[in-house]
Coordinates of C-alpha atoms and ligand atoms in Angstrom, one line a residue:
M1 CA 0.2 -0.5 0.4
G2 CA 1.2 3.3 -0.6
T3 CA 1.1 6.5 1.0
R4 CA 0.2 10.3 -1.2
V5 CA 1.5 13.6 0.8
S6 CA 0.4 15.6 -1.4
G7 CA 2.8 18.9 -1.4
G8 CA 6.2 20.1 -3.0
S9 CA 4.8 19.4 -6.2
N10 CA 4.4 23.6 -6.5
S11 CA 7.8 24.7 -6.1
A12 CA 9.4 23.7 -9.2
Y13 CA 13.3 22.7 -7.6
K14 CA 12.9 20.4 -5.5
V15 CA 11.2 17.1 -5.0
D16 CA 9.8 15.9 -1.2
S17 CA 10.5 12.4 -1.6
D18 CA 7.2 11.8 0.2
I19 CA 5.3 13.0 -3.2
L20 CA 6.1 9.3 -4.5
T21 CA 4.3 6.4 -3.8
T22 CA 6.4 4.0 -2.9
G23 CA 6.2 0.9 -0.9
P24 CA 4.9 -2.6 -2.2
I25 CA 1.9 -3.0 -4.8
E26 CA -0.9 -4.6 -2.7
G27 CA -1.0 -8.7 -1.8
S28 CA 2.8 -8.7 -3.1
T29 CA 6.9 -8.7 -2.0
K30 CA 10.1 -8.1 -3.5
H31 CA 13.2 -10.3 -3.6
Y32 CA 15.2 -11.2 -5.3
V33 CA 17.7 -13.8 -7.7
D34 CA 20.9 -14.0 -7.0
V35 CA 22.5 -14.7 -10.7
D36 CA 26.6 -14.6 -10.3
G37 CA 26.1 -11.6 -7.6
L38 CA 23.7 -9.6 -9.7
R39 CA 20.5 -9.1 -7.6
V40 CA 18.0 -9.6 -10.0
P41 CA 14.1 -8.3 -8.9
Q42 CA 11.1 -9.6 -9.0
R43 CA 8.0 -9.1 -7.6
R44 CA 6.5 -11.9 -5.7
I45 CA 2.3 -12.2 -5.8
N46 CA 1.6 -13.9 -2.5
L47 CA -1.7 -16.1 -2.6
T48 CA -4.0 -17.2 0.8
N49 CA -3.7 -20.8 0.0
G50 CA 0.7 -20.8 0.8
E51 CA 0.9 -20.4 -3.0
H52 CA 2.9 -17.6 -5.3
L53 CA 3.3 -16.3 -8.6
D54 CA 6.5 -14.5 -9.6
V55 CA 6.0 -11.6 -11.4
Y56 CA 8.7 -9.3 -13.9
D57 CA 8.7 -6.0 -11.6
T58 CA 10.1 -3.0 -13.6
S59 CA 9.1 -0.7 -10.7
G60 CA 12.3 -0.2 -8.6
P61 CA 13.6 0.4 -5.7
Y62 CA 10.2 2.1 -4.8
T63 CA 8.1 -1.2 -4.6
D64 CA 11.1 -2.4 -1.8
S65 CA 9.5 -2.3 1.2
T66 CA 13.3 -1.6 2.7
A67 CA 14.5 0.6 0.8
V68 CA 14.9 3.9 1.6
I69 CA 13.8 6.0 -0.6
D70 CA 16.0 9.9 -1.2
V71 CA 15.4 11.7 -4.9
E72 CA 17.7 14.1 -3.8
A73 CA 20.3 11.9 -3.5
G74 CA 19.1 9.5 -6.7
L75 CA 18.8 5.5 -6.8
A76 CA 21.9 3.2 -6.6
R77 CA 24.7 4.0 -9.2
T78 CA 24.2 -0.1 -9.6
R79 CA 26.4 -1.4 -13.1
D80 CA 28.6 1.4 -11.7
E81 CA 30.2 -2.0 -10.6
W82 CA 29.6 -4.3 -12.8
H83 CA 32.4 -5.0 -15.5
R84 CA 32.5 -3.4 -18.3
P85 CA 33.7 -4.9 -21.1
D86 CA 37.1 -2.7 -23.8
P87 CA 35.5 -1.2 -26.7
V88 CA 34.9 -3.5 -30.1
D89 CA 36.2 -1.3 -33.0
G90 CA 35.4 1.4 -31.0
A91 CA 32.0 1.1 -30.6
S92 CA 31.0 0.7 -26.6
T93 CA 27.8 -1.1 -26.8
Q94 CA 26.1 -4.3 -26.7
L95 CA 25.7 -4.5 -29.8
A96 CA 29.6 -4.3 -30.7
W97 CA 30.2 -7.0 -27.6
A98 CA 27.2 -9.3 -27.9
R99 CA 28.6 -9.6 -31.8
A100 CA 32.1 -10.6 -30.6
G101 CA 30.3 -13.0 -28.4
L102 CA 31.0 -11.4 -25.5
V103 CA 28.3 -12.0 -22.3
T104 CA 27.9 -9.0 -20.8
D105 CA 26.6 -8.5 -17.2
E106 CA 24.1 -6.4 -18.3
M107 CA 22.9 -9.4 -20.8
R108 CA 23.2 -11.7 -17.6
F109 CA 20.4 -9.1 -15.6
I110 CA 18.2 -10.6 -18.9
A111 CA 18.5 -13.6 -19.1
A112 CA 17.3 -14.0 -15.3
R113 CA 14.9 -11.9 -15.5
E114 CA 13.0 -13.0 -18.9
N115 CA 13.7 -16.8 -17.7
V116 CA 16.2 -17.8 -21.2
D117 CA 18.7 -18.6 -21.7
V118 CA 21.7 -15.7 -22.2
E119 CA 22.8 -17.4 -25.3
L120 CA 19.1 -16.5 -26.5
V121 CA 19.9 -12.4 -25.9
R122 CA 23.4 -12.6 -26.9
S123 CA 22.4 -14.0 -30.2
E124 CA 19.7 -11.4 -30.3
V125 CA 21.4 -8.2 -30.2
A126 CA 24.4 -9.6 -32.4
A127 CA 21.5 -9.8 -35.4
G128 CA 20.2 -6.7 -34.0
R129 CA 17.1 -8.2 -33.2
A130 CA 17.2 -7.4 -29.8
V131 CA 18.2 -3.6 -28.5
I132 CA 18.9 -3.3 -24.9
P133 CA 19.5 0.6 -24.0
A134 CA 21.7 1.2 -21.5
N135 CA 23.7 4.2 -21.7
H136 CA 26.7 3.7 -19.5
R137 CA 26.4 6.7 -18.4
H138 CA 22.8 6.2 -16.1
P139 CA 24.2 3.1 -14.3
E140 CA 21.1 3.5 -12.0
S141 CA 18.7 1.7 -14.7
E142 CA 17.6 -2.2 -14.3
P143 CA 18.8 -3.3 -18.3
M144 CA 16.0 -4.6 -20.2
I145 CA 15.7 -6.6 -23.7
I146 CA 13.8 -5.2 -26.6
G147 CA 13.0 -7.6 -29.8
K148 CA 10.0 -10.1 -30.4
A149 CA 11.7 -13.0 -29.1
F150 CA 11.2 -11.3 -25.8
A151 CA 7.9 -10.2 -23.8
V152 CA 6.7 -7.1 -25.5
K153 CA 7.2 -4.6 -23.8
I154 CA 5.6 -0.8 -23.6
N155 CA 6.8 2.7 -22.9
A156 CA 5.2 5.4 -20.6
N157 CA 5.5 9.0 -22.8
I158 CA 5.9 11.6 -19.9
G159 CA 7.2 15.7 -19.4
N160 CA 6.0 18.8 -19.2
S161 CA 4.6 21.4 -21.9
A162 CA 4.3 24.9 -22.2
V163 CA 1.4 25.3 -21.3
T164 CA 1.8 22.8 -17.7
S165 CA 3.2 20.5 -15.1
S166 CA 6.5 20.7 -12.9
I167 CA 9.6 18.9 -12.0
A168 CA 8.2 17.7 -9.5
E169 CA 5.0 16.1 -10.9
E170 CA 7.2 14.6 -13.6
V171 CA 9.4 13.0 -11.0
E172 CA 6.1 11.5 -9.6
K173 CA 5.2 10.2 -13.2
M174 CA 7.7 8.9 -14.0
V175 CA 7.7 6.6 -10.4
W176 CA 3.8 6.0 -10.6
A177 CA 4.3 4.6 -14.8
T178 CA 7.7 2.2 -13.4
R179 CA 5.0 0.9 -10.2
W180 CA 2.0 -0.5 -13.1
G181 CA 3.7 -2.2 -15.4
A182 CA 6.3 0.6 -17.8
D183 CA 9.8 -1.0 -19.0
T184 CA 10.9 2.4 -20.1
I185 CA 9.8 6.4 -20.6
M186 CA 10.2 9.1 -22.4
D187 CA 10.9 12.5 -21.0
L188 CA 9.6 14.7 -23.9
S189 CA 9.3 18.1 -22.0
T190 CA 9.5 20.5 -24.0
G191 CA 8.4 23.7 -21.7
D192 CA 10.1 25.2 -18.9
D193 CA 14.0 23.5 -17.3
I194 CA 14.4 20.7 -19.8
H195 CA 17.6 19.5 -19.2
L196 CA 16.7 19.5 -14.6
T197 CA 13.6 18.2 -15.6
R198 CA 15.9 15.4 -17.0
E199 CA 18.4 15.2 -14.6
W200 CA 15.6 14.6 -12.0
I201 CA 13.8 11.8 -13.9
M202 CA 18.1 10.2 -14.7
R203 CA 18.7 9.7 -11.6
N204 CA 15.2 8.5 -10.2
S205 CA 14.7 6.6 -13.1
P206 CA 14.5 2.2 -12.9
V207 CA 14.3 1.7 -16.3
P208 CA 15.6 2.8 -19.9
V209 CA 15.5 6.3 -20.5
G210 CA 14.6 8.2 -24.2
T211 CA 14.2 11.6 -25.3
V212 CA 13.2 13.6 -28.7
P213 CA 16.9 16.3 -28.6
I214 CA 15.6 17.5 -31.1
Y215 CA 12.3 19.5 -28.6
Q216 CA 15.4 20.7 -26.6
A217 CA 17.3 22.2 -29.0
L218 CA 14.3 23.7 -30.8
E219 CA 13.3 25.4 -26.9
K220 CA 17.1 26.1 -27.1
V221 CA 15.9 28.7 -31.0
K222 CA 12.9 29.7 -28.8
G223 CA 10.7 27.7 -30.5
D224 CA 12.1 28.3 -34.3
P225 CA 12.7 25.5 -36.4
T226 CA 14.8 27.3 -39.2
K227 CA 17.0 28.7 -37.1
L228 CA 18.3 24.5 -36.0
T229 CA 22.0 23.9 -36.5
W230 CA 23.3 20.7 -36.2
E231 CA 25.9 22.1 -34.6
M232 CA 23.4 23.4 -31.7
Y233 CA 21.5 20.4 -32.2
R234 CA 24.5 17.4 -32.0
D235 CA 25.2 19.6 -28.5
T236 CA 22.3 18.7 -27.6
V237 CA 23.4 15.0 -28.4
I238 CA 26.0 15.7 -26.4
E239 CA 24.4 17.3 -23.6
Q240 CA 21.7 14.6 -23.1
A241 CA 24.4 11.7 -23.9
E242 CA 26.9 12.4 -21.0
Q243 CA 23.0 12.7 -18.4
G244 CA 22.3 9.3 -19.7
V245 CA 19.5 9.1 -22.0
D246 CA 19.6 5.6 -23.2
Y247 CA 17.5 6.4 -26.5
M248 CA 17.0 9.2 -28.5
T249 CA 14.3 9.6 -31.4
V250 CA 15.9 10.8 -34.4
H251 CA 14.1 11.5 -36.8
A252 CA 16.6 10.9 -39.7
G253 CA 13.9 9.5 -42.6
V254 CA 12.2 12.7 -43.0
L255 CA 14.2 14.3 -46.1
L256 CA 13.4 16.8 -48.1
R257 CA 11.5 15.3 -51.3
Y258 CA 10.1 13.5 -48.6
V259 CA 7.8 16.8 -47.4
P260 CA 5.6 17.4 -50.7
L261 CA 4.3 13.5 -50.6
T262 CA 2.7 15.3 -47.3
A263 CA 0.5 18.0 -49.3
R264 CA -2.4 16.4 -49.5
R265 CA -2.9 14.4 -46.2
V266 CA -5.4 14.8 -44.2
T267 CA -3.7 15.2 -41.4
G268 CA 0.1 16.3 -43.1
I269 CA 2.7 15.4 -40.8
V270 CA 1.5 14.7 -37.1
S271 CA 4.9 13.9 -35.6
R272 CA 6.5 17.0 -33.3
G273 CA 10.1 16.2 -34.5
G274 CA 9.5 15.4 -38.5
S275 CA 7.0 18.7 -38.9
I276 CA 10.3 20.4 -37.2
M277 CA 12.8 19.0 -39.8
A278 CA 10.3 18.9 -42.4
A279 CA 10.0 22.9 -41.5
W280 CA 13.7 22.7 -41.1
C281 CA 13.9 21.0 -45.2
L282 CA 11.5 23.3 -46.6
A283 CA 13.5 26.9 -45.1
H284 CA 16.8 26.5 -46.1
H285 CA 15.4 24.2 -49.3
E286 CA 18.8 21.2 -48.1
E287 CA 18.5 18.1 -46.6
S288 CA 18.2 17.4 -43.2
F289 CA 21.3 17.5 -41.2
L290 CA 20.4 14.5 -39.7
Y291 CA 20.4 12.6 -42.1
T292 CA 23.6 14.3 -44.2
H293 CA 25.0 14.0 -40.2
F294 CA 24.1 11.1 -39.5
D295 CA 28.3 9.4 -39.4
E296 CA 28.9 11.7 -37.2
L297 CA 25.5 10.9 -34.3
C298 CA 26.4 7.1 -34.8
E299 CA 30.1 7.9 -33.4
I300 CA 28.4 9.5 -30.2
F301 CA 26.0 7.0 -29.8
A302 CA 28.6 4.1 -30.2
R303 CA 30.6 5.9 -26.8
Y304 CA 28.0 5.9 -24.4
D305 CA 25.9 3.1 -26.0
I306 CA 23.2 5.2 -27.2
T307 CA 20.6 3.4 -29.1
F308 CA 18.9 5.3 -32.0
S309 CA 14.9 4.6 -32.1
L310 CA 14.8 5.5 -35.5
G311 CA 12.0 8.5 -35.3
D312 CA 8.2 8.0 -38.1
G313 CA 8.7 11.9 -38.5
L314 CA 6.1 10.8 -41.8
R315 CA 3.2 9.1 -39.8
P316 CA 0.0 9.1 -41.0
G317 CA -2.4 11.0 -38.4
S318 CA -5.2 9.5 -39.4
I319 CA -7.0 5.9 -40.9
A320 CA -7.1 8.3 -44.3
D321 CA -3.8 8.4 -44.3
A322 CA -2.1 4.7 -43.3
N323 CA 0.5 3.2 -45.1
D324 CA 0.6 5.9 -47.9
E325 CA 3.6 7.2 -50.1
A326 CA 5.3 9.5 -47.9
Q327 CA 5.1 7.5 -44.9
F328 CA 6.9 4.1 -46.7
A329 CA 9.3 5.9 -48.1
E330 CA 10.2 6.8 -44.8
L331 CA 10.5 3.8 -44.0
R332 CA 12.5 2.4 -47.0
T333 CA 15.2 5.4 -45.1
L334 CA 15.0 4.1 -41.8
G335 CA 16.5 0.9 -43.3
E336 CA 18.5 2.5 -44.6
L337 CA 19.9 4.1 -41.8
T338 CA 20.0 0.8 -39.6
R339 CA 22.2 -0.7 -41.6
I340 CA 25.1 2.4 -41.3
A341 CA 24.0 2.9 -37.9
K342 CA 24.4 -1.1 -38.0
S343 CA 28.2 -0.6 -39.2
H344 CA 29.1 1.7 -36.5
G345 CA 27.6 -1.2 -33.5
V346 CA 24.7 1.1 -32.6
Q347 CA 22.0 -0.3 -31.3
V348 CA 18.5 0.2 -33.7
M349 CA 15.2 0.4 -33.0
I350 CA 12.1 1.9 -36.1
E351 CA 9.2 4.3 -34.3
G352 CA 6.0 3.4 -35.9
P353 CA 2.6 4.0 -36.8
G354 CA 0.2 6.1 -35.9
H355 CA -2.6 5.5 -37.2
I356 CA -3.6 2.3 -38.6
P357 CA -6.8 0.3 -39.4
M358 CA -6.7 -3.1 -38.7
H359 CA -6.5 -4.5 -41.7
K360 CA -2.8 -2.4 -42.9
I361 CA -1.2 -3.5 -39.7
V362 CA 0.9 -6.5 -40.6
E363 CA 1.8 -5.1 -43.7
N364 CA 3.1 -2.4 -41.1
V365 CA 5.3 -4.7 -39.2
R366 CA 5.9 -7.0 -42.7
L367 CA 7.8 -4.5 -44.4
E368 CA 9.1 -3.1 -41.4
E369 CA 11.3 -6.3 -41.7
E370 CA 11.9 -6.6 -44.8
L371 CA 13.0 -3.2 -44.8
C372 CA 15.4 -2.5 -41.6
E373 CA 16.9 -5.7 -41.1
E374 CA 14.5 -7.3 -38.7
A375 CA 15.3 -4.2 -36.0
P376 CA 12.9 -3.9 -32.7
F377 CA 9.7 -2.2 -34.0
Y378 CA 8.6 0.1 -31.5
T379 CA 5.2 1.5 -32.4
L380 CA 3.3 3.7 -31.5
G381 CA -0.7 1.8 -31.2
P382 CA -1.5 2.6 -33.5
L383 CA -4.9 4.0 -33.1
A384 CA -7.4 1.1 -35.1
T385 CA -9.7 4.2 -35.6
D386 CA -10.1 8.1 -35.0
I387 CA -13.6 8.4 -33.3
A388 CA -13.2 8.1 -30.3
P389 CA -11.0 10.8 -28.4
A390 CA -11.3 10.5 -24.3
Y391 CA -11.1 6.5 -25.3
D392 CA -7.7 6.6 -27.0
H393 CA -5.7 4.8 -25.2
I394 CA -8.7 2.3 -25.7
T395 CA -8.9 2.7 -30.1
S396 CA -5.0 2.2 -30.0
A397 CA -4.7 -0.7 -27.8
I398 CA -7.1 -2.2 -29.7
G399 CA -4.5 -1.4 -32.8
A400 CA -1.8 -2.7 -30.3
A401 CA -2.7 -6.1 -29.8
M402 CA -2.3 -6.9 -33.4
I403 CA 0.0 -5.1 -34.4
A404 CA 2.3 -6.2 -30.9
Q405 CA 0.9 -10.3 -32.2
A406 CA 2.2 -9.5 -35.9
G407 CA 6.4 -8.9 -34.3
T408 CA 6.7 -5.9 -33.0
A409 CA 8.8 -5.4 -29.8
M410 CA 7.4 -2.0 -27.7
L411 CA 4.7 -0.6 -27.6
C412 CA 4.6 3.3 -26.6
Y413 CA 1.7 3.9 -25.1
V414 CA -1.6 6.5 -25.5
T415 CA -3.7 7.2 -22.9
P416 CA -7.5 8.8 -22.6
K417 CA -5.8 12.2 -22.9
E418 CA -3.7 12.1 -26.0
H419 CA -5.3 14.5 -29.0
L420 CA -7.0 16.3 -26.2
G421 CA -4.4 17.9 -23.9
L422 CA -1.5 16.2 -21.4
P423 CA -1.5 13.7 -19.1
D424 CA -1.7 14.0 -16.1
R425 CA -1.1 11.2 -13.3
D426 CA -4.3 9.2 -13.5
D427 CA -4.1 9.1 -16.3
V428 CA -0.5 7.8 -16.9
K429 CA -1.9 4.6 -15.3
V430 CA -4.9 3.9 -17.2
G431 CA -2.6 4.2 -20.3
V432 CA 0.1 1.7 -18.6
I433 CA -2.7 -0.7 -17.9
T434 CA -4.4 -0.6 -21.2
Y435 CA -1.1 -1.3 -22.5
K436 CA 0.3 -4.0 -20.0
I437 CA -3.0 -5.6 -21.5
A438 CA -1.9 -5.2 -25.3
A439 CA 1.6 -6.2 -24.8
H440 CA 0.2 -9.0 -22.5
S441 CA -2.3 -10.0 -24.5
A442 CA 0.2 -10.6 -27.2
D443 CA 2.4 -12.3 -25.2
L444 CA -0.4 -15.1 -24.7
A445 CA -0.6 -15.0 -28.5
K446 CA 2.6 -15.0 -29.3
G447 CA 3.2 -18.7 -27.0
H448 CA 5.8 -17.0 -24.8
P449 CA 6.4 -20.0 -22.7
R450 CA 5.2 -18.3 -19.1
A451 CA 2.5 -15.5 -20.1
Q452 CA -0.1 -17.8 -19.2
E453 CA 1.0 -19.1 -15.9
R454 CA -0.9 -15.5 -14.6
D455 CA -4.1 -16.7 -16.5
D456 CA -4.3 -19.2 -15.0
A457 CA -3.2 -19.0 -12.0
L458 CA -6.1 -15.5 -11.7
S459 CA -9.0 -17.6 -13.3
K460 CA -8.5 -20.4 -10.7
A461 CA -8.4 -17.2 -8.3
R462 CA -11.9 -16.7 -9.7
F463 CA -13.6 -20.3 -9.6
E464 CA -12.5 -20.5 -5.9
F465 CA -13.9 -17.3 -5.5
R466 CA -10.5 -16.4 -4.1
W467 CA -11.3 -12.7 -3.9
T468 CA -8.6 -10.9 -2.2
D469 CA -6.0 -13.7 -4.9
Q470 CA -8.0 -12.3 -7.9
F471 CA -7.7 -8.8 -7.2
N472 CA -3.4 -9.2 -5.8
L473 CA -2.8 -11.4 -8.9
A474 CA -4.9 -8.0 -10.9
L475 CA -3.0 -6.0 -13.2
D476 CA -4.7 -3.3 -11.4
P477 CA -5.7 -5.1 -7.8
D478 CA -6.5 -1.7 -6.4
T479 CA -9.2 -0.9 -8.9
A480 CA -10.4 -4.5 -8.6
R481 CA -11.0 -4.9 -5.3
E482 CA -12.5 -1.0 -5.4
Y483 CA -15.4 -2.4 -7.8
H484 CA -15.5 -5.1 -5.7
D485 CA -16.5 -4.4 -2.9
E486 CA -19.0 -1.2 -4.2
T487 CA -21.3 -3.7 -2.7
L488 CA -20.0 -6.2 -1.0
P489 CA -17.6 -4.7 1.1
A490 CA -18.0 -6.6 4.5
E491 CA -15.6 -9.0 4.4
P492 CA -17.5 -11.8 4.4
A493 CA -18.4 -11.5 0.8
K494 CA -14.2 -12.0 0.1
T495 CA -14.7 -15.4 0.6
A496 CA -18.5 -15.3 -0.4
H497 CA -19.1 -17.9 -3.7
F498 CA -21.5 -14.8 -6.0
C499 CA -21.0 -11.1 -6.9
S500 CA -23.0 -8.3 -7.0
M501 CA -23.3 -9.5 -10.9
C502 CA -25.5 -12.4 -10.4
G503 CA -26.2 -12.4 -6.6
P504 CA -26.3 -15.7 -5.1
K505 CA -29.2 -17.8 -6.7
F506 CA -27.8 -17.8 -9.9
C507 CA -23.6 -17.3 -9.6
S508 CA -23.0 -19.5 -12.3
M509 CA -19.7 -20.3 -10.6
R510 CA -21.8 -21.2 -7.5
I511 CA -24.3 -23.5 -9.8
S512 CA -21.1 -25.0 -11.7
A513 CA -19.0 -25.2 -8.9
D514 CA -22.1 -27.7 -6.1
V515 CA -22.8 -29.4 -10.4
R516 CA -19.0 -31.0 -9.8
A517 CA -19.6 -31.9 -6.2
Y518 CA -23.2 -33.1 -6.9
A519 CA -20.9 -35.3 -9.1
E520 CA -17.7 -36.3 -7.1
E521 CA -19.9 -37.6 -4.3
H522 CA -22.7 -39.9 -6.9
N523 CA -19.1 -40.6 -9.0
L524 CA -20.6 -38.7 -12.0
V525 CA -17.7 -37.1 -13.0
T526 CA -16.3 -39.0 -16.1
A527 CA -18.6 -39.3 -20.2
E528 CA -17.8 -43.7 -18.5
D529 CA -19.1 -42.3 -15.1
I530 CA -22.8 -40.9 -16.8
D531 CA -22.5 -44.1 -19.6
R532 CA -22.6 -46.6 -16.9
R533 CA -24.6 -45.1 -14.6
I534 CA -27.3 -44.5 -17.8
E535 CA -27.1 -47.7 -18.2
Q536 CA -27.7 -48.8 -14.6
E537 CA -31.2 -46.9 -14.9
M538 CA -32.4 -48.5 -17.8
A539 CA -31.2 -51.8 -16.2
A540 CA -33.5 -50.9 -13.6
K541 CA -36.1 -49.6 -16.1
S542 CA -36.8 -52.7 -17.5
A543 CA -37.0 -54.6 -14.9
E544 CA -39.4 -52.0 -13.7
F545 CA -41.0 -53.2 -16.3
A546 CA -40.8 -56.8 -16.8
D547 CA -41.9 -56.4 -12.5
A548 CA -45.2 -54.9 -13.5
G549 CA -46.3 -57.8 -16.4
N550 CA -43.9 -57.1 -19.2
R551 CA -46.9 -54.3 -21.4
V552 CA -47.4 -52.7 -23.9
Y553 CA -48.5 -49.1 -24.3
L554 CA -49.4 -48.8 -27.8
P555 CA -49.4 -45.1 -28.9
I556 CA -52.6 -42.6 -28.4
D557 CA -52.7 -41.6 -32.2
A558 CA -50.8 -44.5 -34.0
T559 CA -50.3 -42.6 -37.5
S560 CA -49.5 -39.2 -36.0
G561 CA -46.2 -41.3 -34.2
A562 CA -47.1 -39.7 -31.5
A563 CA -46.8 -40.2 -28.2
S564 CA -45.1 -43.6 -28.5
R565 CA -43.8 -45.1 -25.8
S566 CA -42.6 -48.1 -25.2
Ligands
5AD1 C1 4.4 11.6 -30.1 C2 3.4 11.1 -28.5 O1 4.0 11.4 -27.4 C3 3.9 12.1 -26.7 N1 3.7 13.0 -26.0 C4 4.3 14.0 -26.1 N2 4.1 14.8 -25.6 C5 3.4 14.3 -24.3 C6 4.6 14.3 -22.7 N3 5.0 15.6 -22.5 N4 3.7 13.6 -21.9 C7 3.2 12.6 -22.7 N5 3.1 11.8 -23.8 C8 3.6 13.2 -24.4 C9 1.6 11.9 -27.5 O2 1.3 10.9 -27.2 C10 2.2 12.1 -28.9 O3 1.0 11.3 -29.6
MP5_2 C1 6.3 5.2 -31.0 C2 6.9 7.1 -31.0 N1 6.5 7.4 -32.2 C3 6.5 8.5 -32.0 C4 7.7 9.8 -31.4 C5 7.7 11.2 -31.1 O1 7.0 11.9 -30.9 P1 6.9 12.6 -32.7 O2 7.6 11.7 -33.5 O3 5.6 13.2 -32.0 O4 8.3 13.8 -32.2 C6 8.0 8.8 -29.8 N2 8.0 9.2 -28.3 N3 7.2 7.2 -29.6
SF4_3 S1 -1.6 16.8 -29.6 FE1 -3.1 18.9 -29.2 S2 -1.2 19.9 -29.3 FE2 -0.3 18.4 -30.1 S3 0.3 18.3 -32.4 FE3 -2.0 17.6 -32.0 S4 -3.5 19.4 -31.2 FE4 -1.4 20.2 -31.7
ZN4 ZN1 -2.8 11.2 -33.3

């Protein structure tokens, strides 16, 4: 149970540890698996029948009841103590090491977390089919992997805007998002104190952090895209690299000649980074500096081990624009950039759409894999329809579940506020839980070896009317319990064989359990038991008939054949 003491959220520079929700999630405890000296966290869900279920844990020390949280000091710099191999051909990256056959501590940590052989981790990274975003300067993070051979991951976007929010609120969103299962977060701040906000987030984030450096670069030129230069962009990237940013969105596929392809779209360019770069290219009538200086960018990324998230600056922002020429032209360029980045030993993932109707989703994955050497796909939704603002966490989770089943490795969440305003803490939780549903559904469909354990444990608890276990196995135990208790708050209701949906007499699971008990008591469990019982009944009936003198009653109406009985 978390404590949340409000206060401090109005002061821009002071973040008070008290505002954070800490302590274990209801019904769970943190425990650690020791893997050759590495402490790999897991969340243990404790059940009332003495069993327990261990699940993947993204929440860091915040859910450890023994941890002392001090946001001013930041989290422990655990990875600083791990072994870091020497650079390979200038690259100090998980990709370079994996290709050289080296198994890093990060890979071992991940293998334990994902319950897989470490060789699968190494080989998928070496092939570029998976990435481990882990900047050397973010030692506070617990390593994780993004790739289609592993559990589907989710990202939560946070950050302020010029209109609203503070540093304290953004740190709070980060802790809150990871509590509910965000595997990475992106700080997409575009308002005040971008550098300082990120510093507070970085030093306290147990998950990898992504950014879009062009946002801060634009802030530095007071919002005028035409004033951007390669030099100031590069310096912004280095500034963020030094802070420990683990992956960066770079919209280097928005080429000058692609801009006219968006002219007749219904929603033009909806990507912020894409629109900024399009504005720059057109104003200067020059090729994008992100594209022309891409090799230099790779050299920087290779030193820190920053992962490229090649931005989908021309993604469709409406159903009408889905899978159009602008979108796929950019994707071909992202394929070209993928090969360049990998030749520098730099890890790459590819950002994907956007707004795509269901029948056009699979084509996106197929093309991405074909054009980008199967680099992990990282998609925003996609929204399967445009007609439900205020419910776009749902319109997008429909697309997200489908695209993840088809092979997307990480899903970028969409909150109920999409298209309407900046998400607050409550929106962040709804977005995260919604995306955990999409990701887990895809894990099940893909046959992930252990995904179904949790479904089975929850279903079993449900059928056995272990209400507390049903709540605690849920993605959101607090809301599950709250909804149940709205109508049946009394303690005895936690073992009652019904809820207020059907009531005691009509509870189908109770009736079904009674049917089972009856069957067991009367030896009627298997189909053979029932056949045997029918035979016995028949024999009994014939005996009764014989005793009664073997008299045959004829039909009432012999011609119609009705009511015949013998
Ligand atoms: C690319 C996507 O990023 C999200 N996005 C952009 N900025 C923020 C922010 N500060 N906080 C949360 N989400 C954001 C929007 O959902 C957009 O569609
Ligand atoms: C999956 C995904 N796609 C795109 C962006 C960047 O946002 P934008 O392109 O609007 O700058 C993002 N953060 N995540
Ligand atoms: S979300 Fe709002 S600010 Fe952002 S592009 Fe859409 S309308 Fe503009
Ligand atoms: Zn949109």
